[in-house]
Coordinates of C-alpha atoms in Angstrom, one line a residue:
X1142 CA -16.3 -25.6 -0.3
X1143 CA -17.6 -27.4 2.4
X1144 CA -17.5 -24.7 4.8
X1145 CA -18.9 -22.1 2.7
X1146 CA -22.0 -24.4 2.4
X1147 CA -22.3 -24.8 6.0
X1148 CA -22.2 -20.9 6.5
X1149 CA -24.8 -20.4 3.8
X1150 CA -26.8 -23.1 5.4
X1151 CA -26.5 -21.2 8.7
X1152 CA -27.6 -17.9 7.5
X1153 CA -30.6 -19.0 5.7
X1154 CA -31.9 -21.2 8.4
X1155 CA -35.5 -20.8 9.4
X1156 CA -36.1 -17.7 6.3
X1157 CA -39.2 -18.3 4.3
X1158 CA -39.6 -16.9 0.8
X1159 CA -42.0 -14.5 0.1
X1160 CA -45.5 -15.1 -0.8
X1161 CA -46.5 -14.2 -4.4
X1162 CA -48.7 -10.8 -4.1
X1163 CA -52.2 -12.0 -5.8
X1164 CA -54.4 -9.7 -7.8
X1165 CA -56.8 -7.6 -5.6
X1166 CA -60.4 -8.9 -6.7
X1167 CA -63.3 -6.4 -6.5
X1168 CA -64.9 -7.0 -3.1
X1169 CA -68.0 -5.9 -1.2
X1170 CA -67.1 -2.7 1.2
X1171 CA -68.3 -4.7 3.9
X1172 CA -65.5 -7.3 3.2
X1173 CA -63.0 -4.6 2.2
X1174 CA -63.3 -3.0 5.5
X1175 CA -63.0 -6.5 7.3
X1176 CA -59.8 -7.0 5.7
X1177 CA -56.9 -6.3 8.6
X1178 CA -53.5 -6.3 7.0
X1179 CA -50.9 -8.6 8.5
X1180 CA -48.3 -6.9 11.2
X1181 CA -45.1 -5.9 10.1
X1182 CA -43.8 -8.6 12.7
X1183 CA -45.1 -11.3 10.5
X1184 CA -44.0 -10.5 7.3
X1185 CA -40.2 -12.4 6.5
X1186 CA -38.9 -11.7 3.5
X1187 CA -34.9 -13.1 2.2
X1188 CA -32.8 -11.0 -0.1
X1189 CA -29.8 -12.2 -1.5
X1190 CA -27.6 -9.9 -3.5
X1191 CA -27.8 -10.3 -7.1
X1192 CA -24.9 -11.9 -8.9
X1193 CA -25.4 -10.3 -12.1
X1194 CA -27.3 -7.3 -13.0
X1195 CA -30.1 -6.8 -15.6
X1196 CA -32.8 -8.7 -16.9
X1197 CA -30.2 -12.1 -15.9
X1198 CA -30.8 -11.7 -12.2
X1199 CA -32.0 -14.4 -10.8
X1200 CA -35.6 -13.8 -9.6
X1201 CA -36.5 -16.9 -7.3
X1202 CA -34.9 -17.2 -3.9
X1203 CA -32.7 -20.3 -4.1
X1204 CA -31.5 -19.1 -7.6
X1205 CA -30.3 -15.8 -5.5
X1206 CA -29.1 -17.9 -2.9
X1207 CA -27.0 -20.1 -5.8
X1208 CA -25.8 -16.9 -7.3
X1209 CA -24.7 -15.6 -3.9
X1210 CA -22.6 -18.9 -3.4
X1211 CA -21.0 -18.6 -6.7
X1212 CA -19.7 -14.8 -5.8
X1213 CA -18.1 -15.9 -2.5
X1214 CA -16.6 -18.3 -4.2
X1215 CA -15.2 -15.7 -6.7
X1216 CA -14.2 -13.7 -3.7
X1217 CA -12.4 -16.4 -2.4
X1218 CA -10.7 -16.9 -5.4
X1219 CA -9.4 -13.4 -6.2
X1220 CA -7.9 -13.2 -2.1
X1221 CA -5.9 -16.4 -2.5
X1222 CA -4.2 -14.8 -6.0
X1223 CA -3.7 -11.7 -3.9
X1224 CA -2.2 -13.8 -0.8
X1225 CA -0.2 -15.5 -3.8
X1226 CA 1.1 -12.5 -5.2
X1227 CA 2.0 -10.2 -2.0
X1228 CA 4.1 -13.3 -0.7
X1229 CA 6.6 -12.9 -3.4
X1230 CA 7.3 -9.7 -1.6
X1231 CA 7.7 -11.4 2.1
X1232 CA 10.7 -9.9 4.3
X1233 CA 11.0 -6.5 1.2
X1234 CA 11.0 -2.9 2.7
X1235 CA 9.1 -0.3 1.2
X1236 CA 11.2 1.9 -1.0
X1237 CA 10.0 5.2 -2.9
X1238 CA 11.3 8.8 -3.5
X1239 CA 11.6 11.1 -0.8
X1240 CA 11.9 15.0 -0.5
X1241 CA 16.0 15.0 0.9
X1242 CA 14.6 18.0 3.1
X1243 CA 12.5 15.4 5.0
X1244 CA 15.5 13.7 5.9
X1245 CA 18.3 14.5 8.7
X1246 CA 21.6 12.7 9.1
X1247 CA 22.0 10.0 11.8
X1248 CA 23.0 11.3 15.2
X1249 CA 26.2 9.0 14.7
X1250 CA 26.9 10.2 10.8
X1251 CA 30.6 8.9 10.3
X1252 CA 31.3 11.2 7.0
X1253 CA 34.2 14.0 7.7
X1254 CA 33.1 17.3 5.9
X1255 CA 36.5 16.8 4.1
X1256 CA 34.3 13.6 2.2
X1257 CA 31.5 16.4 0.6
X1258 CA 34.2 18.1 -1.1
X1259 CA 36.6 15.3 -2.6
X1260 CA 36.8 14.2 -6.1
X1261 CA 35.1 11.0 -5.2
X1262 CA 32.1 12.7 -3.7
X1263 CA 31.8 14.8 -7.1
X1264 CA 32.1 12.0 -9.4
X1265 CA 29.1 10.7 -7.4
X1266 CA 27.2 13.7 -7.7
X1267 CA 27.3 13.8 -11.3
X1268 CA 26.9 10.2 -11.6
X1269 CA 23.1 10.7 -9.8
X1270 CA 22.8 13.6 -11.7
X1271 CA 23.2 11.9 -15.2
X1272 CA 20.6 9.0 -13.9
X1273 CA 18.1 11.3 -12.6
X1274 CA 18.7 10.5 -9.1
X1275 CA 20.2 7.6 -7.2
X1276 CA 20.4 4.3 -8.5
X1277 CA 21.3 2.0 -5.3
X1278 CA 18.7 3.4 -2.6
X1279 CA 19.8 4.5 1.0
X1280 CA 18.5 3.4 4.3
X1281 CA 16.2 5.3 6.7
X1282 CA 13.9 4.9 9.7
X1283 CA 11.4 6.9 10.6
X1284 CA 11.1 9.4 13.3
X1285 CA 8.4 8.4 16.0
X1286 CA 7.9 12.0 17.4
X1287 CA 7.7 13.7 13.8
X1288 CA 5.6 12.1 11.4
X1289 CA 6.8 12.4 7.6
X1290 CA 10.7 12.6 8.8
X1291 CA 12.8 10.2 8.6
X1292 CA 16.8 9.6 10.0
X1293 CA 19.5 7.9 7.9
X1294 CA 20.9 4.5 8.9
X1295 CA 23.0 4.6 5.8
X1296 CA 23.8 6.4 2.5
X1297 CA 24.8 9.6 3.8
X1298 CA 26.9 10.7 0.5
X1299 CA 23.9 9.8 -1.7
X1300 CA 21.3 12.0 0.6
X1301 CA 23.7 14.7 0.1
X1302 CA 24.4 14.3 -3.6
X1303 CA 20.5 14.0 -4.1
X1304 CA 20.0 17.2 -1.5
X1305 CA 22.8 19.4 -3.6
X1306 CA 21.2 18.5 -6.8
X1307 CA 17.3 19.3 -5.2
X1308 CA 16.4 16.2 -6.6
X1309 CA 14.3 12.9 -4.5
X1310 CA 16.4 10.5 -3.0
X1311 CA 15.3 6.8 -3.6
X1312 CA 15.1 5.5 0.0
X1313 CA 13.7 2.0 1.5
X1314 CA 12.4 2.8 5.1
X1315 CA 12.7 0.3 7.7
X1316 CA 8.9 -0.2 8.9
X1317 CA 10.4 -2.3 12.2
X1318 CA 11.7 -1.2 15.4
X1319 CA 15.4 -0.2 15.0
X1320 CA 17.2 0.7 18.0
X1321 CA 20.6 3.1 18.1
X1322 CA 23.0 -0.2 18.5
X1323 CA 21.2 -1.9 15.6
X1324 CA 21.3 1.1 13.4
X1325 CA 24.9 1.8 14.2
X1326 CA 25.6 -1.7 13.5
X1327 CA 24.2 -1.3 10.0
X1328 CA 26.0 2.0 9.1
X1329 CA 29.1 0.1 9.9
X1330 CA 28.4 -2.9 8.1
X1331 CA 27.4 -1.2 4.9
X1332 CA 30.4 1.1 5.0
X1333 CA 33.2 -1.5 5.6
X1334 CA 31.6 -3.9 2.8
X1335 CA 32.0 -0.9 0.4
X1336 CA 35.6 -0.1 1.6
X1337 CA 34.7 3.9 1.0
X1338 CA 35.3 5.3 4.5
X1339 CA 38.8 6.6 5.6
X1340 CA 40.4 5.0 8.8
X1341 CA 39.9 8.4 10.6
X1342 CA 36.1 8.5 9.9
X1343 CA 36.0 5.1 11.1
X1344 CA 37.9 5.8 14.3
X1345 CA 35.5 9.0 14.8
X1346 CA 32.6 6.6 14.4
X1347 CA 33.7 4.2 16.8
X1348 CA 34.8 7.2 19.8
X1349 CA 31.2 8.8 19.3
X1350 CA 29.7 5.5 19.7
X1351 CA 31.7 5.0 23.0
X1352 CA 31.5 8.5 24.4
X1353 CA 27.5 8.2 24.0
X1354 CA 28.3 4.8 25.9
X1355 CA 26.1 3.0 22.9
X1356 CA 28.6 0.1 23.7
X1357 CA 30.1 0.3 27.1
X1358 CA 33.8 -0.8 26.3
X1359 CA 36.0 -1.3 23.3
X1360 CA 35.7 -5.3 23.5
X1361 CA 31.8 -5.1 23.4
X1362 CA 32.2 -2.9 20.4
X1363 CA 34.2 -5.2 18.3
X1364 CA 31.7 -8.3 19.0
X1365 CA 28.5 -6.1 18.1
X1366 CA 30.4 -5.0 15.0
X1367 CA 32.2 -8.3 14.3
X1368 CA 35.4 -7.0 13.7
X1369 CA 38.6 -7.9 15.7
X1370 CA 39.7 -6.2 18.6
X1371 CA 42.7 -4.7 16.8
X1372 CA 40.6 -3.2 14.5
X1373 CA 38.8 -0.9 16.5
X1374 CA 41.9 -0.2 18.5
X1375 CA 43.8 1.0 15.4
X1376 CA 40.6 3.1 14.3
X1377 CA 40.5 4.6 17.8
X1378 CA 44.3 5.3 17.4
X1379 CA 43.9 7.7 14.4
X1380 CA 40.6 9.5 15.7
X1381 CA 42.4 10.4 18.9
X1382 CA 45.6 12.2 17.4
X1383 CA 46.1 15.5 18.5
X1384 CA 44.1 18.1 16.7
X1385 CA 46.9 19.8 15.9
X1386 CA 48.9 16.9 14.7
X1387 CA 45.8 16.0 12.5
X1388 CA 46.2 19.9 11.2
X1389 CA 49.6 18.7 9.6
X1390 CA 48.2 16.5 6.6
X1391 CA 46.0 18.3 3.7
X1392 CA 42.8 16.1 4.9
X1393 CA 42.6 13.8 7.9
X1394 CA 41.3 11.3 5.2
X1395 CA 44.7 10.6 4.2
X1396 CA 45.8 9.4 7.9
X1397 CA 45.9 5.6 7.8
X1398 CA 46.7 3.4 10.4
X1399 CA 50.4 2.9 10.0
X1400 CA 50.7 6.8 9.9
X1401 CA 48.9 7.2 13.2
X1402 CA 51.0 4.1 15.0
X1403 CA 54.3 5.8 13.8
X1404 CA 53.0 9.1 15.4
X1405 CA 51.7 7.5 18.5
X1406 CA 55.1 5.5 19.2
X1407 CA 57.5 8.8 18.4
X1408 CA 55.6 11.1 20.8
X1409 CA 55.4 8.3 23.6
X1410 CA 59.3 8.6 23.2
X1411 CA 59.4 12.5 22.6
X1412 CA 56.4 14.2 22.9
X1413 CA 57.4 17.7 23.0
X1414 CA 60.0 16.8 20.2
X1415 CA 57.1 15.8 18.5
X1416 CA 55.1 18.4 18.7
X1417 CA 57.4 21.6 18.5
X1418 CA 57.8 19.6 14.9
X1419 CA 54.2 20.1 14.5
X1420 CA 54.2 23.9 14.8
X1421 CA 56.8 23.9 12.0
X1422 CA 54.8 22.0 9.5
X1423 CA 51.0 23.4 9.9
X1424 CA 49.9 25.2 6.9
X1425 CA 51.9 23.0 4.7
X1426 CA 50.6 21.0 1.7
X1427 CA 52.9 18.2 1.9
X1428 CA 52.3 14.2 1.0
X1429 CA 51.4 12.0 4.4
X1430 CA 54.5 10.3 4.1
X1431 CA 56.6 13.8 3.8
X1432 CA 54.3 14.5 6.9
X1433 CA 55.1 11.5 8.9
X1434 CA 58.9 11.6 8.1
X1435 CA 58.7 15.3 9.5
X1436 CA 57.2 14.7 12.5
X1437 CA 59.3 11.7 13.0
X1438 CA 62.5 13.9 12.3
X1439 CA 63.4 11.4 9.5
X1440 CA 64.0 11.1 6.2
X1441 CA 61.2 10.3 4.2
X1442 CA 61.1 6.5 2.5
X1443 CA 59.2 5.0 0.0
X1444 CA 58.1 1.8 -0.7
X1445 CA 59.0 2.0 -4.4
X1446 CA 60.5 4.6 -6.9
X1447 CA 58.0 6.2 -9.4
X1448 CA 58.5 7.8 -12.6
X1449 CA 56.1 10.4 -14.6
X1450 CA 55.8 12.2 -17.6
X1451 CA 55.8 15.7 -17.3
X1452 CA 53.5 16.9 -20.0
X1453 CA 51.9 20.7 -20.6
X1454 CA 49.4 20.9 -23.6
X1455 CA 49.3 17.4 -24.6
X1456 CA 53.2 17.6 -25.2
X1457 CA 56.0 15.3 -23.3
X1458 CA 58.7 17.2 -22.3
X1459 CA 60.1 14.9 -20.1
X1460 CA 60.2 13.0 -17.0
X1461 CA 60.4 13.2 -13.5
X1462 CA 61.8 10.0 -11.2
X1463 CA 61.1 9.9 -7.1
X1464 CA 63.8 7.1 -5.9
X1465 CA 62.9 4.8 -2.6
X1466 CA 64.9 7.5 -0.7
X1467 CA 62.6 10.4 -1.7
X1468 CA 65.1 12.2 -4.0
X1469 CA 63.5 13.7 -7.0
X1470 CA 65.3 13.9 -10.5
X1471 CA 63.6 15.8 -13.4
X1472 CA 64.9 14.9 -17.1
X1473 CA 63.7 17.4 -19.6
X1474 CA 64.1 16.5 -23.6
X1475 CA 66.1 18.1 -26.0
X1476 CA 63.1 19.5 -28.3
X1477 CA 61.3 20.5 -24.5
X1478 CA 64.6 22.5 -23.7
X1479 CA 65.1 24.2 -26.4
X1480 CA 61.7 25.1 -28.0
X1481 CA 59.5 24.9 -25.0
X1482 CA 58.3 27.9 -23.2
X1483 CA 59.1 28.6 -19.5
X1484 CA 55.4 29.0 -19.0
X1485 CA 55.0 25.5 -20.1
X1486 CA 57.9 24.0 -18.5
X1487 CA 56.8 25.5 -15.0
X1488 CA 53.4 24.1 -15.5
X1489 CA 54.1 20.6 -16.6
X1490 CA 56.9 20.1 -13.8
X1491 CA 54.7 21.5 -11.2
X1492 CA 51.5 19.5 -12.3
X1493 CA 54.3 16.7 -12.0
X1494 CA 55.6 17.0 -8.4
X1495 CA 52.3 17.7 -7.3
X1496 CA 51.2 13.9 -8.3
X1497 CA 54.4 12.9 -7.0
X1498 CA 53.7 14.4 -3.5
X1499 CA 50.3 12.1 -3.7
X1500 CA 51.9 8.6 -4.2

């Protein structure tokens, strides 16, 4: 309040209130002619913005000055209230719905095309469609050279789902400076926390960062991401498998760290023999454990035995048991053996075998 008073005193120092205009009286023509109007420079007028309108507006100089002072105090109070509200959003990012066509994948995008044709992606897309949009926002950064265009930091699957559905995508916009190394680290951290990135995709991501010299060495890459050197080495081992070996699997997303270690060990001992077996396996649809066993020229071994029901048309026809050795035994119920149609038996057994291969 003291500062407001001082500002007003400084602004009004030396000002004079205008004299009230007097009613003109009749004067002889000679006197009227001799009256010289005062020059404009000698007239000083003080005006204050009215505090209230209508007939309540103060008419005197001191009244207007006090009203103006009240206005200043009111505005300062409103500004303080606004600052209080804004402080609640300190550190937050602007979030809004954006046309997915204005958003491009990151150059460090780590999603393999197979990720967008999986049942998991189909489920995510169905959830987003049902909700009318993604509830969890993606993170993007503006492209400086192209106003109105954005690049994904993370959330490629949510963006792809919204793009295919033709609906806006909810996105948080990173307004501060975000370099490639920081973007890469944020993408990697988000994927590891969600645990939805395959070993193969993780390896490709690390390999691309090293090839592009985003990180000069594997050690610096691991330290920047806060992961172990062993984790980086294993991920790169999966990504660096020969393309012909990768093609032996139904999807590269099925290749695990353990599979890559076993195949690499076998290739160090007998690379030519492994590659010969690769040619016989390409194009087949086998479970990952079966692929590795064939490449190693060994009998497949499983961690545990599995028992599955053989079902067709909602009716249980029997059971399928896969032993630890990989041997499969099919047992049909007496009713199924005598009453079920050959088509129903064939469909039920085929589905049970398909499930057994994925275990």
